[in-house]
Each structure stands twice: as C-alpha cells, then as structure tokens.
Coordinates of C-alpha atoms and ligand atoms in Angstrom, one line a residue:
M1 CA 70.9 32.4 138.4
G2 CA 67.8 32.9 140.7
F3 CA 64.3 33.5 140.1
Y4 CA 64.8 37.4 140.1
E5 CA 67.4 37.3 137.2
R6 CA 65.6 34.9 135.1
K7 CA 62.0 36.2 135.1
I8 CA 61.9 39.6 136.7
L9 CA 65.1 41.5 135.9
P10 CA 64.4 41.2 132.1
W11 CA 61.2 42.8 132.4
V12 CA 62.7 45.5 134.6
I13 CA 65.6 46.2 132.2
D14 CA 63.2 46.2 129.1
T15 CA 60.7 48.7 130.9
T16 CA 63.6 50.8 132.1
C17 CA 65.5 51.0 129.1
S18 CA 62.5 51.8 126.8
N19 CA 61.2 55.1 128.4
K20 CA 61.0 58.1 126.1
A21 CA 64.3 60.0 127.0
V22 CA 66.4 56.9 126.5
R23 CA 64.7 56.4 123.2
Y24 CA 65.7 59.7 122.2
Q25 CA 69.3 59.0 123.1
R26 CA 69.1 55.7 121.0
R27 CA 68.0 57.6 118.0
K28 CA 71.2 59.8 118.4
V29 CA 73.8 57.0 118.3
V30 CA 72.2 53.8 116.7
P31 CA 72.1 55.2 113.2
L32 CA 75.7 55.7 113.3
A33 CA 76.3 52.0 113.1
E34 CA 77.2 50.7 109.6
G35 CA 78.8 47.7 107.8
Q36 CA 79.5 44.7 109.8
V37 CA 78.2 45.6 113.3
L38 CA 79.0 44.0 116.7
E39 CA 76.3 44.9 119.1
I40 CA 77.7 44.3 122.7
G41 CA 74.8 43.4 125.3
V42 CA 72.0 43.6 122.9
G43 CA 69.6 42.9 125.8
S44 CA 66.0 42.9 124.8
G45 CA 66.9 44.3 121.7
L46 CA 65.6 48.1 122.0
N47 CA 68.3 49.2 119.6
F48 CA 67.2 47.3 116.6
P49 CA 64.2 49.7 115.4
F50 CA 66.8 52.5 115.4
Y51 CA 69.5 50.8 113.1
D52 CA 69.8 52.5 109.6
E53 CA 68.9 49.5 107.4
A54 CA 70.5 51.2 104.4
K55 CA 73.8 51.3 106.2
V56 CA 73.9 47.9 108.0
E57 CA 75.2 44.7 106.4
R58 CA 74.8 42.6 109.5
V59 CA 74.7 42.7 113.3
F60 CA 76.5 40.4 115.5
A61 CA 74.1 40.4 118.8
L62 CA 76.2 39.5 121.7
E63 CA 74.1 39.1 125.0
P64 CA 75.1 36.5 127.8
S65 CA 71.6 36.2 129.2
A66 CA 69.4 33.7 127.3
E67 CA 66.3 35.4 128.8
M68 CA 67.1 38.9 127.3
L69 CA 68.0 37.3 124.0
E70 CA 64.6 35.6 124.0
K71 CA 63.1 39.0 124.7
A72 CA 64.9 40.5 121.8
K73 CA 63.7 38.0 119.2
P74 CA 60.9 39.9 117.9
R75 CA 63.0 43.0 117.5
I76 CA 65.4 41.0 115.4
E77 CA 62.6 39.3 113.4
A78 CA 61.4 42.9 112.4
V79 CA 64.8 44.0 110.7
S80 CA 66.0 43.4 107.2
F81 CA 69.8 42.8 107.8
P82 CA 71.1 39.5 109.0
V83 CA 71.6 39.3 112.9
E84 CA 73.6 36.6 114.2
P85 CA 73.2 36.1 118.1
L86 CA 76.1 35.3 120.2
A87 CA 75.3 34.1 123.6
L88 CA 78.5 35.1 125.4
D89 CA 80.0 37.6 127.7
G90 CA 81.6 40.8 126.2
E91 CA 84.8 39.7 127.7
Q92 CA 84.8 36.8 125.3
I93 CA 84.2 38.4 121.7
P94 CA 84.5 35.4 119.4
L95 CA 85.0 37.3 116.1
D96 CA 88.5 37.7 114.2
E97 CA 90.7 40.6 114.6
K98 CA 89.7 43.5 112.4
S99 CA 86.6 42.1 111.3
V100 CA 83.9 44.6 112.0
D101 CA 83.3 48.2 111.1
T102 CA 81.2 49.3 114.1
V103 CA 81.1 48.2 117.8
L104 CA 77.8 49.6 119.5
V105 CA 77.4 49.6 123.1
T106 CA 74.3 51.2 125.0
Y107 CA 73.8 51.0 128.8
T108 CA 76.0 48.0 129.0
L109 CA 79.6 49.2 130.0
C110 CA 78.0 49.9 133.5
T111 CA 77.2 46.2 133.9
I112 CA 80.3 44.2 132.2
P113 CA 82.3 42.8 135.2
D114 CA 85.8 43.0 133.4
V115 CA 84.8 46.2 131.4
I116 CA 88.7 46.9 130.3
A117 CA 89.0 43.3 129.0
A118 CA 85.7 43.8 127.2
L119 CA 86.7 47.1 125.7
E120 CA 90.2 45.7 124.5
G121 CA 88.2 42.8 122.7
M122 CA 86.3 45.5 121.0
R123 CA 89.2 47.4 119.9
R124 CA 90.7 44.0 118.7
V125 CA 88.0 43.3 116.3
L126 CA 87.5 46.8 114.8
K127 CA 88.7 47.3 111.4
P128 CA 91.3 50.2 110.8
G129 CA 88.8 52.9 110.2
G130 CA 86.2 51.4 112.5
R131 CA 84.5 53.1 115.4
L132 CA 83.1 52.4 118.6
V133 CA 79.7 54.0 119.2
F134 CA 78.7 54.4 122.7
C135 CA 75.8 55.7 124.9
E136 CA 76.1 55.0 128.6
H137 CA 74.9 56.4 132.1
G138 CA 77.6 56.8 134.8
L139 CA 79.4 59.2 137.1
A140 CA 77.7 62.6 137.5
P141 CA 79.6 65.7 137.2
D142 CA 78.3 67.1 140.7
A143 CA 79.7 65.9 144.0
G144 CA 76.5 65.7 145.8
V145 CA 74.9 63.6 143.0
V146 CA 78.2 61.3 143.1
R147 CA 77.8 60.7 147.0
W148 CA 74.3 59.4 146.4
Q149 CA 75.8 57.2 143.5
N150 CA 78.5 55.9 145.7
R151 CA 75.9 55.4 148.4
L152 CA 73.2 53.5 146.3
N153 CA 75.8 51.5 144.2
P154 CA 75.7 48.3 146.4
I155 CA 72.1 47.9 146.3
W156 CA 71.7 49.2 142.6
Q157 CA 74.1 46.3 141.8
R158 CA 72.0 43.9 143.3
I159 CA 68.7 44.9 141.7
G160 CA 70.1 46.0 138.4
G161 CA 71.8 42.7 137.4
G162 CA 75.5 43.9 138.2
C163 CA 74.7 47.6 137.0
N164 CA 77.1 50.2 138.5
L165 CA 75.9 53.8 138.9
N166 CA 79.4 55.5 139.2
R167 CA 81.5 54.2 136.3
D168 CA 83.5 57.0 134.7
I169 CA 82.7 56.0 131.1
P170 CA 85.2 58.3 129.1
A171 CA 88.1 57.1 131.3
L172 CA 87.3 53.6 130.9
V173 CA 87.1 53.9 127.3
K174 CA 90.5 55.6 127.2
Q175 CA 91.7 52.8 129.5
G176 CA 90.4 50.2 126.9
G177 CA 92.7 51.5 124.3
F178 CA 90.4 54.1 122.6
K179 CA 90.7 57.7 121.5
I180 CA 87.5 59.5 121.9
E181 CA 86.4 61.3 118.6
T182 CA 83.0 62.9 119.8
L183 CA 81.5 63.1 123.5
D184 CA 78.3 64.7 124.6
T185 CA 77.2 64.6 128.2
M186 CA 73.8 65.5 130.2
Y187 CA 71.3 64.5 132.6
L188 CA 68.4 63.0 130.9
P189 CA 65.1 65.2 131.3
G190 CA 63.2 64.1 134.3
P191 CA 63.1 65.2 138.0
N192 CA 66.3 65.9 139.6
I193 CA 65.7 62.9 142.2
L194 CA 66.8 60.6 139.2
H195 CA 70.0 62.3 138.5
F196 CA 71.9 59.6 140.2
S197 CA 70.9 57.1 137.4
N198 CA 70.6 59.4 134.4
F199 CA 73.7 61.1 133.7
N200 CA 74.3 60.1 130.0
Y201 CA 77.7 59.9 128.1
W202 CA 77.6 59.2 124.3
G203 CA 79.7 59.6 121.5
T204 CA 82.2 57.9 119.2
A205 CA 85.7 56.5 119.7
V206 CA 88.6 55.0 117.6
P207 CA 91.2 52.6 118.4
A208 CA 94.2 54.6 119.9
Ligands
LIG301 C1 70.9 47.6 131.1 S1 71.0 46.4 129.9 C2 71.0 47.1 128.6 C3 70.6 46.5 127.4 C4 70.8 47.1 125.9 N1 72.3 47.3 125.4 C5 70.0 48.3 125.9 O1 70.6 49.5 125.5 O2 68.8 48.3 126.2 C6 72.9 45.6 130.2 C7 72.9 44.6 129.5 O3 74.1 43.8 129.7 C8 74.3 42.6 129.5 N2 75.4 42.0 130.3 C9 75.6 41.9 131.4 N3 76.9 41.2 131.7 C10 77.5 41.1 130.4 C11 78.8 41.1 130.0 N4 79.7 40.5 130.7 N5 78.9 41.0 128.7 C12 78.0 41.8 127.8 N6 76.9 42.0 128.3 C13 76.7 41.7 129.6 C14 72.9 42.1 130.5 O4 72.4 41.0 130.2 C15 72.0 43.2 129.9 O5 71.1 42.8 128.9

C-alpha cells in the first residue's frame, strides 16, 4: 500500500463522507441497527454517533484498513456499547452462522472487490429475522449521468481506494441472496454536476 492509500485516502474518505447530506442519510439508516450488529467497512467510524444506544448490544466493526480503524478510535470510544474491531476484508467475515441481528453497510458495497462473496457472507451470519441495513451510492437512473459514471469510473477507482461509481446496488443485494424489504433512492442535495457520485440507494433487506 502506497503513501496515498496510507496517509491521504483516510483523510479524503473521512472528509467526503461527513458532509451534511451524507450525515442526513446516516440518520435515516443507522438507528435501525439493533441487537448484535456487524458493520461492514466501518471506515473512520462516522456511523457511531448515529447508533441508537438503547437498541444495540454490541457492534463488530469490520474494516480492512488499519489507518481507517485508527481514525475510527475516538468515535468508537465515545459509544456506550462494546465494539469489537475486526481487521479483515468483508469477503472474510469470521463470525458464526446466524449470529447477528443486523448487518449495517454504508458507502462500502461500492468498494468491496468481490461484493457478491461479501453479501453472501452477510446473509450467512444473519439470524432468522435479522436484517441487512444499507445506504450506498451507485448507478444513476439517467442515461446521461450513467455515461459520465462509466467514463469517470477508472480514474475514480484510483483516487477513491477502489470505489466504483456505477454499481447497481439493488441488483447486487439481490444477487447476494437477499430480498429487498424497503428501498428509497435520490440524488443527494447539491449541484447537478455531482450527480455522477451522489445517487443514493438506502433500505433494508432480508435473506431470501
Ligand atoms: C467510502 S468508505 C466508507 C466508510 C464507512 N462505511 C462510512 O460510511 O463512512 C469505504 C470503506 O470500505 C473499506 N473497504 C475496502 N475494501 C473492503 C473490503 N474488501 N471489505 C470491507 N471493507 C472494505 C475501506 O477501507 C473504507 O473504509
């Protein structure tokens, strides 16, 4: 891993993922997490302030980047429930089958290289009645925006630590073995020029 990935990318992700519109999205989904929670791709821990502490028993905080986990530390230390960091890829969830009530994933399905394997793992660890809660950016509904997403994707992947602009999130969630329960979509508020990066999908899904 080079200097950019170790020193600059964590700052870039922390800054771009903490703007007002994204915080507003977090407020819509993170409080849905309950019981034993597995969060995939915790990053710098930006979701921690939004958990409903009365509903959460424990969070397994999976994140492969040591630098991101280090950045997440103060946010982890600020919550009242126990948090167990798991310094692993989302394709290698080390938890037992049917052991968690909620899997939370935000702005990370865009980045995981083998996203289907990761989703299959998320489904494996969910208890019967458990839910996947997600909020992601991805493939836009407008052909003109999609053309830009496809054009920009190679460079975006390089500067964004492997992030893809054009993943069809609901299709991937279904392919990973889930049935979508609720789904909302919109371009986040902001200038139209940012539509290539800010079409959001959020909702819940259960093992199919
Ligand atoms: C854009 S950040 C989002 C972080 C956080 N979920 C949030 O909402 O702020 C994407 C995260 O995915 C992590 N990531 C990269 N490859 C991954 C993988 N194979 N499995 C799980 N997470 C991964 C990155 O290290 C990064 O922290």
